[in-house]
mmCIF file of C-alpha atoms in Angstrom:
data_model
loop_
_atom_site.group_PDB
_atom_site.id
_atom_site.type_symbol
_atom_site.label_atom_id
_atom_site.label_comp_id
_atom_site.label_asym_id
_atom_site.label_seq_id
_atom_site.Cartn_x
_atom_site.Cartn_y
_atom_site.Cartn_z
ATOM 1 C CA MET E 1 2.507 -36.154 -46.939
ATOM 2 C CA SER E 2 1.941 -39.215 -49.152
ATOM 3 C CA LYS E 3 -0.981 -41.549 -48.622
ATOM 4 C CA SER E 4 1.351 -44.382 -47.563
ATOM 5 C CA TRP E 5 2.986 -42.283 -44.843
ATOM 6 C CA ARG E 6 -0.419 -41.051 -43.702
ATOM 7 C CA LYS E 7 -1.551 -44.658 -43.341
ATOM 8 C CA ILE E 8 1.603 -45.535 -41.427
ATOM 9 C CA SER E 9 1.135 -42.561 -39.070
ATOM 10 C CA ILE E 10 -2.484 -43.486 -38.422
ATOM 11 C CA THR E 11 -1.495 -47.105 -37.813
ATOM 12 C CA ILE E 12 1.212 -46.073 -35.345
ATOM 13 C CA PHE E 13 -1.185 -43.742 -33.547
ATOM 14 C CA ILE E 14 -3.849 -46.450 -33.253
ATOM 15 C CA ALA E 15 -1.242 -48.931 -32.022
ATOM 16 C CA LEU E 16 -0.041 -46.500 -29.408
ATOM 17 C CA LEU E 17 -3.602 -45.805 -28.335
ATOM 18 C CA PHE E 18 -4.254 -49.541 -28.013
ATOM 19 C CA LEU E 19 -1.104 -50.007 -25.949
ATOM 20 C CA CYS E 20 -2.130 -47.118 -23.709
ATOM 21 C CA ILE E 21 -5.522 -48.701 -23.134
ATOM 22 C CA LEU E 22 -3.864 -51.999 -22.239
ATOM 23 C CA PHE E 23 -1.506 -50.296 -19.810
ATOM 24 C CA VAL E 24 -4.358 -48.348 -18.256
ATOM 25 C CA ALA E 25 -6.338 -51.518 -17.694
ATOM 26 C CA PHE E 26 -3.268 -53.258 -16.291
ATOM 27 C CA SER E 27 -2.457 -50.355 -14.015
ATOM 28 C CA PHE E 28 -5.935 -50.477 -12.476
ATOM 29 C CA VAL E 29 -5.117 -53.983 -11.318
ATOM 30 C CA ASN E 30 -1.529 -53.487 -10.234
ATOM 31 C CA GLY E 31 -1.172 -49.755 -9.616
ATOM 32 C CA SER E 32 -0.511 -48.116 -6.249
ATOM 33 C CA PRO E 33 -2.497 -44.970 -5.342
ATOM 34 C CA TYR E 34 -0.739 -41.625 -5.163
ATOM 35 C CA THR E 35 -2.013 -38.622 -3.239
ATOM 36 C CA ALA E 36 -1.001 -34.987 -3.181
ATOM 37 C CA GLN E 37 0.266 -35.462 0.367
ATOM 38 C CA SER E 38 2.296 -38.589 -0.403
ATOM 39 C CA ILE E 39 3.936 -37.021 -3.457
ATOM 40 C CA SER E 40 4.600 -33.817 -1.520
ATOM 41 C CA ASP E 41 6.197 -35.749 1.344
ATOM 42 C CA GLU E 42 8.256 -38.119 -0.797
ATOM 43 C CA TYR E 43 9.591 -35.492 -3.187
ATOM 44 C CA ASP E 44 9.736 -32.583 -0.726
ATOM 45 C CA LEU E 45 7.606 -30.270 -2.831
ATOM 46 C CA PRO E 46 8.046 -26.585 -1.909
ATOM 47 C CA ILE E 47 4.583 -26.021 -0.453
ATOM 48 C CA GLY E 48 3.967 -22.304 0.112
ATOM 49 C CA GLN E 49 6.675 -21.197 -2.305
ATOM 50 C CA SER E 50 5.941 -18.374 -4.745
ATOM 51 C CA MET E 51 5.734 -19.548 -8.368
ATOM 52 C CA PHE E 52 5.231 -18.128 -11.843
ATOM 53 C CA GLU E 53 3.778 -19.363 -15.124
ATOM 54 C CA ASN E 54 5.793 -22.218 -16.709
ATOM 55 C CA GLN E 55 7.785 -22.992 -13.563
ATOM 56 C CA SER E 56 7.891 -26.598 -12.365
ATOM 57 C CA ILE E 57 6.341 -27.268 -8.964
ATOM 58 C CA LEU E 58 9.215 -29.696 -8.366
ATOM 59 C CA GLY E 59 11.553 -26.787 -7.856
ATOM 60 C CA LYS E 60 15.123 -28.040 -8.139
ATOM 61 C CA ASN E 61 14.114 -31.701 -7.952
ATOM 62 C CA ASN E 62 14.446 -33.996 -10.953
ATOM 63 C CA PRO E 63 11.274 -34.993 -12.840
ATOM 64 C CA ILE E 64 9.299 -37.802 -11.204
ATOM 65 C CA GLU E 65 9.661 -40.964 -13.292
ATOM 66 C CA LEU E 66 7.941 -44.231 -12.422
ATOM 67 C CA PRO E 67 7.912 -47.826 -13.702
ATOM 68 C CA LEU E 68 5.568 -48.086 -16.668
ATOM 69 C CA ILE E 69 4.495 -51.621 -15.805
ATOM 70 C CA SER E 70 2.590 -50.462 -12.706
ATOM 71 C CA ASN E 71 1.699 -46.955 -13.897
ATOM 72 C CA GLY E 72 0.465 -47.489 -17.442
ATOM 73 C CA GLY E 73 -2.400 -45.089 -16.896
ATOM 74 C CA PHE E 74 0.059 -42.211 -16.853
ATOM 75 C CA LEU E 75 0.519 -42.681 -20.598
ATOM 76 C CA LEU E 76 -2.845 -41.032 -21.054
ATOM 77 C CA HIS E 77 -1.570 -37.552 -20.252
ATOM 78 C CA GLN E 78 1.168 -37.985 -22.861
ATOM 79 C CA LEU E 79 -1.458 -39.080 -25.351
ATOM 80 C CA ALA E 80 -3.704 -36.120 -24.469
ATOM 81 C CA ALA E 81 -0.751 -33.816 -25.053
ATOM 82 C CA LEU E 82 0.032 -35.590 -28.366
ATOM 83 C CA ASP E 83 3.480 -36.259 -26.916
ATOM 84 C CA ILE E 84 4.326 -39.022 -29.378
ATOM 85 C CA GLN E 85 8.023 -38.803 -28.616
ATOM 86 C CA GLY E 86 7.273 -39.130 -24.908
ATOM 87 C CA ILE E 87 5.066 -42.170 -25.472
ATOM 88 C CA VAL E 88 7.743 -43.840 -27.595
ATOM 89 C CA MET E 89 10.346 -43.108 -24.907
ATOM 90 C CA SER E 90 8.105 -44.499 -22.176
ATOM 91 C CA LEU E 91 7.386 -47.679 -24.149
ATOM 92 C CA SER E 92 11.034 -48.183 -25.043
ATOM 93 C CA THR E 93 12.495 -47.433 -21.601
ATOM 94 C CA GLY E 94 9.744 -48.753 -19.351
ATOM 95 C CA ILE E 95 9.695 -45.409 -17.486
ATOM 96 C CA VAL E 96 6.741 -43.015 -17.501
ATOM 97 C CA PRO E 97 6.553 -39.432 -16.163
ATOM 98 C CA PHE E 98 4.156 -38.861 -13.283
ATOM 99 C CA ASP E 99 0.782 -37.404 -14.252
ATOM 100 C CA PHE E 100 0.191 -34.481 -11.893
ATOM 101 C CA SER E 101 -3.379 -34.009 -13.103
ATOM 102 C CA THR E 102 -4.293 -36.992 -10.927
ATOM 103 C CA ILE E 103 -3.436 -35.106 -7.725
ATOM 104 C CA SER E 104 -3.936 -31.426 -8.649
ATOM 105 C CA SER E 105 -6.932 -29.128 -8.943
ATOM 106 C CA GLU E 106 -5.802 -25.888 -10.622
ATOM 107 C CA GLY E 107 -2.763 -24.026 -11.890
ATOM 108 C CA ILE E 108 -0.745 -27.211 -12.604
ATOM 109 C CA ASP E 109 -0.565 -29.169 -15.866
ATOM 110 C CA SER E 110 -0.067 -32.921 -16.129
ATOM 111 C CA TYR E 111 3.719 -32.494 -16.289
ATOM 112 C CA GLY E 112 3.850 -30.451 -13.072
ATOM 113 C CA ASN E 113 4.312 -27.063 -14.695
ATOM 114 C CA VAL E 114 2.510 -23.895 -13.541
ATOM 115 C CA VAL E 115 -0.202 -22.815 -15.983
ATOM 116 C CA ASP E 116 -2.934 -20.169 -16.244
ATOM 117 C CA ILE E 117 -1.430 -17.952 -13.527
ATOM 118 C CA GLU E 118 -0.941 -14.191 -13.795
ATOM 119 C CA GLY E 119 1.540 -12.677 -11.366
ATOM 120 C CA PRO E 120 3.245 -14.417 -8.445
ATOM 121 C CA GLY E 121 1.209 -17.497 -7.514
ATOM 122 C CA TYR E 122 2.106 -20.006 -4.820
ATOM 123 C CA LEU E 123 1.973 -23.775 -4.349
ATOM 124 C CA THR E 124 -0.523 -24.995 -1.780
ATOM 125 C CA PHE E 125 -3.033 -27.703 -0.916
ATOM 126 C CA GLU E 126 -6.643 -27.250 -1.965
ATOM 127 C CA GLY E 127 -8.510 -29.925 -0.064
ATOM 128 C CA ASP E 128 -6.694 -33.183 -0.874
ATOM 129 C CA LYS E 129 -5.232 -31.800 -4.118
ATOM 130 C CA LEU E 130 -2.205 -29.706 -5.023
ATOM 131 C CA ALA E 131 -2.857 -26.295 -6.549
ATOM 132 C CA VAL E 132 -0.977 -23.211 -7.617
ATOM 133 C CA LYS E 133 -3.137 -20.286 -6.598
ATOM 134 C CA GLY E 134 -2.781 -16.996 -8.381
ATOM 135 C CA PRO E 135 -2.622 -13.766 -6.383
ATOM 136 C CA ASP E 136 -5.953 -12.203 -5.496
ATOM 137 C CA HIS E 137 -6.483 -8.473 -5.976
ATOM 138 C CA TYR E 138 -3.737 -7.793 -3.424
ATOM 139 C CA VAL E 139 -0.853 -9.559 -1.706
ATOM 140 C CA TRP E 140 0.870 -7.945 1.259
ATOM 141 C CA GLY E 141 3.309 -8.926 3.947
ATOM 142 C CA TYR E 142 5.668 -7.395 6.493
ATOM 143 C CA SER E 143 9.285 -6.446 6.058
ATOM 144 C CA ALA E 144 11.491 -8.577 8.287
ATOM 145 C CA PRO E 145 15.205 -8.525 9.101
ATOM 146 C CA TYR E 146 17.086 -10.997 6.927
ATOM 147 C CA LYS E 147 20.605 -9.690 7.385
ATOM 148 C CA TRP E 148 21.538 -7.480 10.293
ATOM 149 C CA LEU E 149 24.224 -6.295 12.696
ATOM 150 C CA GLU E 150 23.954 -7.151 16.371
ATOM 151 C CA LYS E 151 26.039 -5.264 18.899
ATOM 152 C CA THR E 152 28.150 -7.461 21.181
ATOM 153 C CA GLU E 153 30.477 -6.650 24.052
ATOM 154 C CA LYS E 154 33.451 -6.737 21.648
ATOM 155 C CA GLY E 155 31.988 -5.332 18.429
ATOM 156 C CA VAL E 156 29.219 -6.564 16.139
ATOM 157 C CA ASP E 157 28.019 -9.878 14.758
ATOM 158 C CA VAL E 158 26.848 -10.026 11.160
ATOM 159 C CA VAL E 159 23.745 -12.237 11.212
ATOM 160 C CA GLU E 160 22.037 -13.680 8.139
ATOM 161 C CA ASN E 161 18.713 -15.513 8.448
ATOM 162 C CA GLY E 162 19.410 -16.113 12.129
ATOM 163 C CA THR E 163 22.963 -17.435 11.669
ATOM 164 C CA VAL E 164 26.077 -15.503 12.685
ATOM 165 C CA VAL E 165 28.227 -15.369 9.552
ATOM 166 C CA LYS E 166 30.950 -13.046 10.841
ATOM 167 C CA SER E 167 32.086 -11.342 14.041
ATOM 168 C CA VAL E 168 33.678 -7.913 13.664
ATOM 169 C CA PRO E 169 35.716 -6.324 16.481
ATOM 170 C CA ALA E 170 34.909 -2.732 17.418
ATOM 171 C CA ASP E 171 38.038 -1.290 15.801
ATOM 172 C CA GLU E 172 37.157 -2.951 12.469
ATOM 173 C CA ILE E 173 33.611 -1.572 12.180
ATOM 174 C CA LYS E 174 35.016 1.392 10.250
ATOM 175 C CA ASN E 175 35.925 -1.051 7.468
ATOM 176 C CA LEU E 176 32.429 -2.463 6.963
ATOM 177 C CA ASN E 177 31.186 -1.643 3.467
ATOM 178 C CA TYR E 178 27.445 -2.153 3.881
ATOM 179 C CA SER E 179 25.400 0.710 2.435
ATOM 180 C CA ASN E 180 22.334 1.649 0.423
ATOM 181 C CA ASP E 181 20.472 4.866 -0.347
ATOM 182 C CA TYR E 182 19.598 5.337 3.330
ATOM 183 C CA TYR E 183 22.648 4.300 5.343
ATOM 184 C CA ASN E 184 26.403 3.941 4.954
ATOM 185 C CA ASN E 185 29.428 3.198 7.107
ATOM 186 C CA GLU E 186 29.094 6.517 8.913
ATOM 187 C CA THR E 187 25.508 5.619 9.838
ATOM 188 C CA LEU E 188 26.637 2.229 11.155
ATOM 189 C CA ARG E 189 29.417 3.743 13.271
ATOM 190 C CA SER E 190 27.063 6.382 14.682
ATOM 191 C CA TRP E 191 24.534 3.656 15.542
ATOM 192 C CA TYR E 192 27.223 1.577 17.256
ATOM 193 C CA ASN E 193 28.793 4.451 19.196
ATOM 194 C CA TYR E 194 25.723 6.435 20.256
ATOM 195 C CA ASP E 195 22.462 4.550 19.804
ATOM 196 C CA ALA E 196 23.063 0.831 20.334
ATOM 197 C CA GLN E 197 23.286 -1.186 23.516
ATOM 198 C CA VAL E 198 24.622 -4.755 23.678
ATOM 199 C CA GLY E 199 21.994 -6.840 21.880
ATOM 200 C CA SER E 200 20.710 -3.960 19.724
ATOM 201 C CA THR E 201 20.325 -4.692 16.015
ATOM 202 C CA PHE E 202 20.655 -2.720 12.782
ATOM 203 C CA THR E 203 18.871 -4.157 9.739
ATOM 204 C CA LEU E 204 21.016 -4.354 6.600
ATOM 205 C CA GLU E 205 18.689 -6.330 4.294
ATOM 206 C CA LYS E 206 14.972 -7.035 4.549
ATOM 207 C CA GLY E 207 13.048 -10.133 3.573
ATOM 208 C CA MET E 208 9.260 -10.522 3.711
ATOM 209 C CA SER E 209 7.121 -12.500 6.154
ATOM 210 C CA GLY E 210 3.526 -12.819 7.349
ATOM 211 C CA PHE E 211 1.963 -12.912 3.879
ATOM 212 C CA SER E 212 -1.756 -12.200 3.569
ATOM 213 C CA ASP E 213 -2.315 -15.362 1.505
ATOM 214 C CA GLY E 214 -0.212 -17.650 3.681
ATOM 215 C CA ARG E 215 2.685 -18.231 1.310
ATOM 216 C CA ASN E 216 6.180 -18.858 2.676
ATOM 217 C CA ASN E 217 8.498 -16.126 3.951
ATOM 218 C CA ILE E 218 11.096 -15.043 1.403
ATOM 219 C CA SER E 219 14.685 -13.898 1.660
ATOM 220 C CA SER E 220 16.007 -10.464 0.784
ATOM 221 C CA ALA E 221 17.466 -11.887 -2.445
ATOM 222 C CA ASP E 222 14.074 -13.249 -3.534
ATOM 223 C CA VAL E 223 12.061 -10.070 -2.903
ATOM 224 C CA PRO E 224 13.109 -8.325 -6.156
ATOM 225 C CA LEU E 225 12.854 -11.571 -8.160
ATOM 226 C CA ILE E 226 9.276 -12.266 -7.064
ATOM 227 C CA PHE E 227 7.788 -8.834 -6.408
ATOM 228 C CA GLY E 228 10.148 -6.411 -8.154
ATOM 229 C CA GLN E 229 12.783 -3.848 -7.235
ATOM 230 C CA ASP E 230 10.127 -1.233 -6.465
ATOM 231 C CA VAL E 231 9.074 -3.291 -3.437
ATOM 232 C CA VAL E 232 12.690 -3.435 -2.230
ATOM 233 C CA ASP E 233 13.021 0.334 -2.585
ATOM 234 C CA TYR E 234 9.734 0.979 -0.788
ATOM 235 C CA ALA E 235 10.548 -1.369 2.111
ATOM 236 C CA ALA E 236 13.983 0.245 2.519
ATOM 237 C CA GLU E 237 12.332 3.593 3.225
ATOM 238 C CA TYR E 238 10.110 2.331 6.065
ATOM 239 C CA PRO E 239 10.917 0.851 9.484
ATOM 240 C CA THR E 240 11.502 -2.889 9.692
ATOM 241 C CA GLY E 241 8.227 -4.649 10.401
ATOM 242 C CA SER E 242 6.144 -2.276 8.283
ATOM 243 C CA PRO E 243 3.272 -3.695 6.197
ATOM 244 C CA ILE E 244 4.205 -3.744 2.512
ATOM 245 C CA LEU E 245 1.786 -4.016 -0.414
ATOM 246 C CA LEU E 246 3.650 -6.496 -2.610
ATOM 247 C CA TYR E 247 1.212 -7.034 -5.453
ATOM 248 C CA SER E 248 -1.941 -5.293 -6.634
ATOM 249 C CA GLY E 249 -4.076 -6.069 -9.655
ATOM 250 C CA ASN E 250 -7.596 -5.676 -10.988
ATOM 251 C CA TYR E 251 -8.484 -2.593 -8.975
ATOM 252 C CA THR E 252 -9.570 0.977 -9.663
ATOM 253 C CA PRO E 253 -7.962 3.930 -7.841
ATOM 254 C CA GLN E 254 -10.538 6.226 -6.280
ATOM 255 C CA ALA E 255 -9.454 9.643 -5.015
ATOM 256 C CA GLY E 256 -10.800 10.907 -1.721
ATOM 257 C CA GLU E 257 -11.332 14.536 -0.791
ATOM 258 C CA VAL E 258 -8.318 16.854 -0.467
ATOM 259 C CA TYR E 259 -7.719 18.345 2.987
ATOM 260 C CA GLY E 260 -5.378 21.250 3.482
ATOM 261 C CA THR E 261 -3.969 23.872 5.806
ATOM 262 C CA THR E 262 -1.287 26.568 5.760
ATOM 263 C CA LEU E 263 2.025 26.798 7.561
ATOM 264 C CA GLY E 264 1.310 30.120 9.291
ATOM 265 C CA SER E 265 3.829 32.127 11.271
ATOM 266 C CA HIS E 266 5.399 31.480 14.666
ATOM 267 C CA PRO E 267 8.588 33.546 14.600
ATOM 268 C CA GLU E 268 9.409 32.561 18.176
ATOM 269 C CA TYR E 269 10.305 29.099 16.838
ATOM 270 C CA GLY E 270 11.876 30.255 13.587
ATOM 271 C CA ASP E 271 9.626 30.188 10.521
ATOM 272 C CA GLY E 272 12.488 29.023 8.285
ATOM 273 C CA LEU E 273 13.081 26.004 10.527
ATOM 274 C CA ARG E 274 9.344 25.306 10.662
ATOM 275 C CA GLU E 275 9.160 25.309 6.852
ATOM 276 C CA ILE E 276 11.966 22.737 6.705
ATOM 277 C CA ASN E 277 10.154 20.471 9.175
ATOM 278 C CA THR E 278 6.886 20.794 7.254
ATOM 279 C CA ILE E 279 8.590 19.674 4.065
ATOM 280 C CA GLN E 280 10.223 16.775 5.934
ATOM 281 C CA PHE E 281 6.874 15.663 7.359
ATOM 282 C CA VAL E 282 5.347 15.679 3.878
ATOM 283 C CA GLU E 283 8.341 13.689 2.580
ATOM 284 C CA ALA E 284 7.894 11.170 5.399
ATOM 285 C CA TRP E 285 4.249 10.434 4.602
ATOM 286 C CA ASN E 286 3.796 11.076 0.894
ATOM 287 C CA GLY E 287 3.321 7.816 -1.031
ATOM 288 C CA THR E 288 2.701 5.655 2.042
ATOM 289 C CA ILE E 289 0.548 2.658 1.078
ATOM 290 C CA ILE E 290 -1.307 0.894 3.872
ATOM 291 C CA PRO E 291 -2.667 -2.608 3.121
ATOM 292 C CA PRO E 292 -6.146 -3.659 4.314
ATOM 293 C CA ASN E 293 -6.660 -3.713 8.080
ATOM 294 C CA SER E 294 -3.011 -2.798 8.644
ATOM 295 C CA THR E 295 -1.094 -0.099 10.510
ATOM 296 C CA SER E 296 1.811 1.877 9.085
ATOM 297 C CA SER E 297 4.079 4.719 10.086
ATOM 298 C CA GLY E 298 5.763 7.173 7.779
ATOM 299 C CA LYS E 299 9.233 6.677 6.338
ATOM 300 C CA ASP E 300 12.413 5.996 8.258
ATOM 301 C CA TYR E 301 15.603 8.060 7.819
ATOM 302 C CA VAL E 302 13.692 11.385 7.802
ATOM 303 C CA TYR E 303 15.154 13.953 10.158
ATOM 304 C CA PHE E 304 13.708 17.076 11.761
ATOM 305 C CA GLU E 305 15.236 20.264 13.105
ATOM 306 C CA SER E 306 14.643 21.215 16.747
ATOM 307 C CA ALA E 307 13.740 24.647 18.105
ATOM 308 C CA SER E 308 13.935 25.797 21.712
ATOM 309 C CA ASP E 309 10.656 25.353 23.565
ATOM 310 C CA ALA E 310 10.489 25.691 27.332
ATOM 311 C CA GLU E 311 7.251 23.667 27.450
ATOM 312 C CA ALA E 312 8.683 20.673 25.596
ATOM 313 C CA PRO E 313 10.389 17.755 27.361
ATOM 314 C CA GLY E 314 14.110 18.363 27.059
ATOM 315 C CA GLY E 315 13.536 22.016 26.194
ATOM 316 C CA SER E 316 13.186 21.632 22.391
ATOM 317 C CA ALA E 317 10.727 20.330 19.787
ATOM 318 C CA ALA E 318 10.390 19.837 16.022
ATOM 319 C CA HIS E 319 8.104 22.789 15.371
ATOM 320 C CA GLY E 320 6.489 23.017 11.944
ATOM 321 C CA VAL E 321 5.262 19.406 11.858
ATOM 322 C CA CYS E 322 1.816 20.200 13.281
ATOM 323 C CA PRO E 323 0.318 21.921 10.203
ATOM 324 C CA PRO E 324 0.984 18.915 7.902
ATOM 325 C CA ALA E 325 -0.078 16.598 10.716
ATOM 326 C CA ARG E 326 -3.435 18.398 10.841
ATOM 327 C CA ALA E 327 -3.895 17.836 7.092
ATOM 328 C CA LEU E 328 -3.036 14.139 7.487
ATOM 329 C CA ARG E 329 -5.322 13.841 10.507
ATOM 330 C CA ALA E 330 -8.240 15.399 8.647
ATOM 331 C CA ALA E 331 -7.827 13.138 5.592
ATOM 332 C CA VAL E 332 -7.558 9.824 7.454
ATOM 333 C CA THR E 333 -10.256 10.466 10.039
ATOM 334 C CA ALA E 334 -12.639 11.594 7.283
ATOM 335 C CA GLU E 335 -11.967 8.161 5.791
ATOM 336 C CA GLY E 336 -13.335 6.605 8.975
ATOM 337 C CA PHE E 337 -9.927 5.732 10.440
ATOM 338 C CA ASP E 338 -9.135 6.282 14.104
ATOM 339 C CA LEU E 339 -7.108 9.270 15.237
ATOM 340 C CA PRO E 340 -3.491 8.359 14.380
ATOM 341 C CA VAL E 341 -1.377 7.157 17.285
ATOM 342 C CA GLY E 342 0.949 9.972 18.349
ATOM 343 C CA MET E 343 -1.537 12.708 17.485
ATOM 344 C CA SER E 344 -4.108 14.677 19.461
ATOM 345 C CA TRP E 345 -7.142 16.689 18.392
ATOM 346 C CA ASP E 346 -5.391 19.897 19.467
ATOM 347 C CA GLU E 347 -3.945 22.586 17.213
ATOM 348 C CA ASN E 348 -0.555 21.170 18.166
ATOM 349 C CA ALA E 349 -1.458 17.861 16.525
ATOM 350 C CA VAL E 350 1.809 15.957 17.129
ATOM 351 C CA MET E 351 2.260 14.812 20.707
ATOM 352 C CA PHE E 352 5.577 15.348 22.458
ATOM 353 C CA GLY E 353 7.782 12.256 22.463
ATOM 354 C CA PHE E 354 6.619 10.957 19.062
ATOM 355 C CA ASN E 355 8.871 11.102 16.027
ATOM 356 C CA PRO E 356 6.622 12.656 13.335
ATOM 357 C CA ALA E 357 7.867 10.174 10.720
ATOM 358 C CA ASN E 358 8.252 6.733 12.276
ATOM 359 C CA ASP E 359 6.397 6.941 15.610
ATOM 360 C CA ILE E 360 3.050 8.256 14.377
ATOM 361 C CA THR E 361 0.939 5.422 12.928
ATOM 362 C CA VAL E 362 -2.204 5.287 10.804
ATOM 363 C CA THR E 363 -4.507 2.243 10.764
ATOM 364 C CA ASN E 364 -6.430 1.433 7.590
ATOM 365 C CA ASN E 365 -9.681 -0.279 8.618
ATOM 366 C CA HIS E 366 -10.848 -0.819 5.022
ATOM 367 C CA ASP E 367 -10.778 -4.200 3.274
ATOM 368 C CA TYR E 368 -8.655 -2.699 0.500
ATOM 369 C CA PRO E 369 -5.372 -0.742 0.471
ATOM 370 C CA VAL E 370 -5.094 3.027 0.590
ATOM 371 C CA LYS E 371 -2.335 5.380 -0.476
ATOM 372 C CA LEU E 372 -1.589 8.666 1.293
ATOM 373 C CA ASN E 373 -0.601 11.525 -0.994
ATOM 374 C CA MET E 374 0.841 14.687 0.584
ATOM 375 C CA TRP E 375 2.228 17.769 -1.111
ATOM 376 C CA THR E 376 2.876 21.472 -0.634
ATOM 377 C CA GLU E 377 2.190 24.515 -2.754
ATOM 378 C CA GLY E 378 4.063 27.795 -2.457
ATOM 379 C CA SER E 379 6.650 28.601 0.190
ATOM 380 C CA GLY E 380 7.173 30.543 3.388
ATOM 381 C CA THR E 381 4.499 31.134 5.991
ATOM 382 C CA GLY E 382 1.764 31.067 3.340
ATOM 383 C CA MET E 383 2.742 27.596 2.130
ATOM 384 C CA GLY E 384 -0.281 25.361 1.452
ATOM 385 C CA ILE E 385 -0.082 21.796 2.796
ATOM 386 C CA TYR E 386 -2.393 19.076 1.465
ATOM 387 C CA CYS E 387 -3.281 15.438 2.027
ATOM 388 C CA GLN E 388 -5.496 13.070 0.044
ATOM 389 C CA VAL E 389 -6.375 9.399 0.472
ATOM 390 C CA ILE E 390 -6.381 7.228 -2.670
ATOM 391 C CA ARG E 391 -8.511 4.076 -2.332
ATOM 392 C CA TYR E 392 -7.563 0.906 -4.243
ATOM 393 C CA ILE E 393 -11.093 -0.358 -4.893
ATOM 394 C CA PRO E 394 -11.145 -3.993 -6.120
ATOM 395 C CA ASN E 395 -12.992 -4.605 -9.388
ATOM 396 C CA GLU E 396 -15.753 -7.167 -9.377
#
């Protein structure tokens, strides 16, 4: 750059700085105060919405532009950002972009963009300021129906976010094409014909609600965008309303002690059938993650075989689930958790009337999440069955 152009650039910069100072002084006399609450109310900011680095807190709204004559002080954030083009535009048009640094505390730059956030943050108030808070070590919520079928006297209603979007007569249910890895049209027809009463519901898609950090509920379409497809897949396996660990960071996994038992032999109930039910129980509980101070069951859509048992209500029971239940019971109670609901301290650990997958529940009373690992080794009556608790210990 030549000396003459350098002089011109310096002169322009000084002139712009002088003009900014004049506008700042003028704005102190004529300016109107803005607050986080007033801006939020006037521009309908999405308070509670999940946000990521570089997103605008304005959401789908247009940028906030104000008259320069009464907001000259807002030129300062353009100057601090060395936004020469922006300053020239403001001076030539008489319009200046709002300076969000005047009403924000953290996670938001002067232009209203999210900064210095790792993972899914969310927009909130911090005192009388706006802030985008990053996720703490963990974020969890509860799966909630977002799209579902509701049985009516004439068929089913398809309901989305509380609004009926379609009514389907009974003879047309066979044409519904809703499905995923865990249900299909045959499942829906079986539910309608044998399980459902008028008013019963069948969840098709799950959103998330009741977040641990207070952020807004999200739709089923937003779950994979914000928290990833793995969360969608996990939630699909568990009953609606289950606690779901949505985000975890800055923690160290710590393995608890392994507890085990063997299947043993009870030929009166069929050892082959018992082995199947053991494997199903392990499938139902393996990989279950329970957030802090939360209660979870095992997976949904896990089925058990019944064997004749004169002592059982209805004359049959899912024998073979008690050995893995004893391993699970030992691991979680050693952790300091209460005896799982649906279990007893007896050899026959699973109580009659409780589905071993989705009726038994375990409560995590720690202030951090835990994961339940279950597995088997070998086969037949000598099969080993094991359970271990993995603690997600937060790093300091």
